[in-house]
CSV table of C-alpha atoms in Angstrom, one decimal:
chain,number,residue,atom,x,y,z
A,1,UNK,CA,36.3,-2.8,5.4
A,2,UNK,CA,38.4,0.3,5.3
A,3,UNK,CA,38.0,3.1,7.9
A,4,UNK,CA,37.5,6.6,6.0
A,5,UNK,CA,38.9,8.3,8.8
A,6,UNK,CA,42.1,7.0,9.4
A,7,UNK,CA,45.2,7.5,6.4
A,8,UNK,CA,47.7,4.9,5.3
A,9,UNK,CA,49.6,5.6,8.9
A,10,UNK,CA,46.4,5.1,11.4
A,11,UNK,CA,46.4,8.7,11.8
A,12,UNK,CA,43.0,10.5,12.1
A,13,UNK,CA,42.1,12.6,8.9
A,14,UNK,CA,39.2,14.1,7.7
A,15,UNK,CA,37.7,12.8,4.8
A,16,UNK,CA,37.9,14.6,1.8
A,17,UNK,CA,34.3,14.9,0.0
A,18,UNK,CA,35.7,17.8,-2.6
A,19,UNK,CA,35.3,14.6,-5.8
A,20,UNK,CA,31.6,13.1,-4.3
A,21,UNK,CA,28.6,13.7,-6.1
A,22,UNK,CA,26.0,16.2,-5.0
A,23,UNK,CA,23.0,14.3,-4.3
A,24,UNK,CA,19.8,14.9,-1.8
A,25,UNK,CA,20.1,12.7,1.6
A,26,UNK,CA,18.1,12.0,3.9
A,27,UNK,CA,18.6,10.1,7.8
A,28,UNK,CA,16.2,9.3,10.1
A,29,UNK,CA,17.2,8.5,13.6
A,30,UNK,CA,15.4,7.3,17.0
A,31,UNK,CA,15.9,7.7,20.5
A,32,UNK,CA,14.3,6.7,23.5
A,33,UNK,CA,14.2,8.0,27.2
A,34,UNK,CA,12.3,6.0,30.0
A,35,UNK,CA,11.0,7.7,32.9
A,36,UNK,CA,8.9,6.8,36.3
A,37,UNK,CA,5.1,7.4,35.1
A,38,UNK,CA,4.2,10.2,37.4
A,39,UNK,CA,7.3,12.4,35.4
A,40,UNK,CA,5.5,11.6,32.3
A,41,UNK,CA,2.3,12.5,33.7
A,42,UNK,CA,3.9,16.0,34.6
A,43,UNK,CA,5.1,16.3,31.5
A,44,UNK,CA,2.0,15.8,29.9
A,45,UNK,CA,0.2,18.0,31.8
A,46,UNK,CA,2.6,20.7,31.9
A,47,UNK,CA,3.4,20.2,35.3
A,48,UNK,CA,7.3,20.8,34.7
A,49,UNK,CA,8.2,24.1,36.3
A,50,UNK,CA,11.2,24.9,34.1
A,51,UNK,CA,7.9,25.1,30.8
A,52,UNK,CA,6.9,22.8,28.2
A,53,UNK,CA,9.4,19.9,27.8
A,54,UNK,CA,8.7,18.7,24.2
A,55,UNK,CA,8.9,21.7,22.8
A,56,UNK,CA,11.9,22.6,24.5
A,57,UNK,CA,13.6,19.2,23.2
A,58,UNK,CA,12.2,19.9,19.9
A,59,UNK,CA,14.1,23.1,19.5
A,60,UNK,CA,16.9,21.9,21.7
A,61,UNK,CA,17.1,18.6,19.2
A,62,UNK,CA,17.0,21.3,16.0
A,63,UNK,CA,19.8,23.4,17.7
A,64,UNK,CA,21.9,20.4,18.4
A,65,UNK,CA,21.9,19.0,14.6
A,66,UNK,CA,23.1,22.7,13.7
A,67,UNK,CA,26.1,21.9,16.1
A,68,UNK,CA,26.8,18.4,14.9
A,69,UNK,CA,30.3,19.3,13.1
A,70,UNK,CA,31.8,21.5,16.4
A,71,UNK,CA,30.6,18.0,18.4
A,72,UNK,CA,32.5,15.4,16.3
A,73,UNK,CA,35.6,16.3,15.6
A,74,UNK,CA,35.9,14.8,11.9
A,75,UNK,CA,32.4,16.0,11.2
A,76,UNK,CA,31.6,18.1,8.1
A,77,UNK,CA,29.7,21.4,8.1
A,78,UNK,CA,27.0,20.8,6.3
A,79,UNK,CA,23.9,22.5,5.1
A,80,UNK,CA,20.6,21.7,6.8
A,81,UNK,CA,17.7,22.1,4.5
A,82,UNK,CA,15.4,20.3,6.9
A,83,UNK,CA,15.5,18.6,10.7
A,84,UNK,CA,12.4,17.6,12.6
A,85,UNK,CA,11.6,15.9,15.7
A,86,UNK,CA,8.9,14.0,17.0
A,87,UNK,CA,7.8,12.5,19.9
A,88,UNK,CA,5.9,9.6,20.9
A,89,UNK,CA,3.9,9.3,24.0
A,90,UNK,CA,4.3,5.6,25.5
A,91,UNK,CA,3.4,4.1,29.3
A,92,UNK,CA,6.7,4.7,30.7
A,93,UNK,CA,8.9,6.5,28.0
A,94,UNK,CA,9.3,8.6,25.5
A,95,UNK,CA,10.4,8.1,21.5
A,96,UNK,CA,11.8,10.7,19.8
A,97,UNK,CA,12.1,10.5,16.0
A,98,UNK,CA,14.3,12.7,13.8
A,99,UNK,CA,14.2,13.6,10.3
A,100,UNK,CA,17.4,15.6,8.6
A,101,UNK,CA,17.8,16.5,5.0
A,102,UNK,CA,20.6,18.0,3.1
A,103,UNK,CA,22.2,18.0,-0.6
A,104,UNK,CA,25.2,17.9,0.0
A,105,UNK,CA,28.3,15.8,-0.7
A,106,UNK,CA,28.5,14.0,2.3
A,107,UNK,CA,25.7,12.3,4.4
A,108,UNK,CA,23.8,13.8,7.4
A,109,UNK,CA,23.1,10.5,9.3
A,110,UNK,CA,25.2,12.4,12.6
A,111,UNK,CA,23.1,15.0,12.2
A,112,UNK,CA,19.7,12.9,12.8
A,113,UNK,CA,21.4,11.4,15.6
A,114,UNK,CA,22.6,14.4,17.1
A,115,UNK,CA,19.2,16.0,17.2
A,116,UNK,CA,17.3,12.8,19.3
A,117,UNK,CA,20.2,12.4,21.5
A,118,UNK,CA,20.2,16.9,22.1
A,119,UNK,CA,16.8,16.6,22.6
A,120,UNK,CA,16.6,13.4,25.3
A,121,UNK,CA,19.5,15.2,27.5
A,122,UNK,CA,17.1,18.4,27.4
A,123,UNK,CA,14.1,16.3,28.2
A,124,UNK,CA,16.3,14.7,31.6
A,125,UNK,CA,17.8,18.1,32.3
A,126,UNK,CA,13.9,20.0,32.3
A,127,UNK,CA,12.9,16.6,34.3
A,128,UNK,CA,16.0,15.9,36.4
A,129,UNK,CA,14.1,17.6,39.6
A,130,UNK,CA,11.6,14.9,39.9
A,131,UNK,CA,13.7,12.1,38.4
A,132,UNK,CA,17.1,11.6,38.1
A,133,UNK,CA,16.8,7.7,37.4
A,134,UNK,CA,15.7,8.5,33.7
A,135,UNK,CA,17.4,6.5,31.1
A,136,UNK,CA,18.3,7.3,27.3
A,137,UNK,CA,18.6,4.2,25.4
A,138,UNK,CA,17.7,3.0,21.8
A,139,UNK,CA,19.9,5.7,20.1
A,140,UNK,CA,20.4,4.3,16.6
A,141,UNK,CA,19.7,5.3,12.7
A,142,UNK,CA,16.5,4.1,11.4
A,143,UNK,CA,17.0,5.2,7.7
A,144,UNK,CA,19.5,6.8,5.1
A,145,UNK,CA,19.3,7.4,1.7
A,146,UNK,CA,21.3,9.2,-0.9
A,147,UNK,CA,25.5,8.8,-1.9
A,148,UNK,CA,27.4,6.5,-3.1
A,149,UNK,CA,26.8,3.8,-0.1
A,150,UNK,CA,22.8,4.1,-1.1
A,151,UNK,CA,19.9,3.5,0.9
A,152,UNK,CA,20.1,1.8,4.4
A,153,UNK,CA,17.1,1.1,6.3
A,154,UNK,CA,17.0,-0.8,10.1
A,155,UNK,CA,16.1,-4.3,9.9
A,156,UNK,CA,17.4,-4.7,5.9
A,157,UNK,CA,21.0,-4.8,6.7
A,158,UNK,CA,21.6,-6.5,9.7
């Protein structure tokens, strides 16, 4: 396997996309942050003083995908024609789910994956007061489709 990023020397280059198709793509990514119970009782009940976490992360998440190509340093700018996060109340943690889509010439997988990981450090930083032994764990892609690599899903390729 050959890595895009890296010329005939081993030197870092960005990837030139100006020959690739146009096509629609779409990445899915997930996230998770554990917490003591009583912090996700508090946010639940919007018992954080610094306002209402998941909202927060949500827009924090959205914000952060917008940023993804001044965060990675061989990261395209792309257009974002949609990114949304969800959230998913468990016993001790929290899942986050994001959706990006683009046409573009070059996938938006870092995008997706920017946004959960932008919106778990916002969720520890609103909840960091009551507990700072949160964890963020499970950061991976879920799904990716469009381009010339095709569709990926988790659990199909591994």
């Amino acid at each position: 396997m050959e890595f895009t990023h890296l010329d005939e020397n081993g030197n870092v280059k960005m990837v030139d996309v100006s020959k690739k198709d146009i096509t629609l793509r779409i990445a899915k990514a997930h996230g998770k942050i554990k917490m003591k119970k009583e912090t996700l009782n508090a946010i639940v009940s919007g018992k954080i003083i610094k306002g209402n976490v998941l909202t927060t992360a949500k827009i924090a998440g959205i914000m952060g995908a917008k940023k993804t190509s001044e965060l990675i340093p061989m990261c395209h700018n792309i257009f974002i024609s949609k990114i949304d996060i969800d959230f998913k109340i468990n016993e001790d943690n929290i899942e986050i789910f994001s959706m990006a889509k683009t046409e573009s010439k070059t996938g938006i997988e870092m995008e997706a994956l920017t946004a959960v990981n932008i919106a778990a450090l916002t969720i520890y930083d609103m909840c960091k007061a009551i507990d700072r032994g949160m964890e963020i764990t499970e950061i991976y892609l879920l799904e990716k489709s469009g381009g010339k690599s095709g569709h990926f899903k988790r659990g199909d390729n591994q």
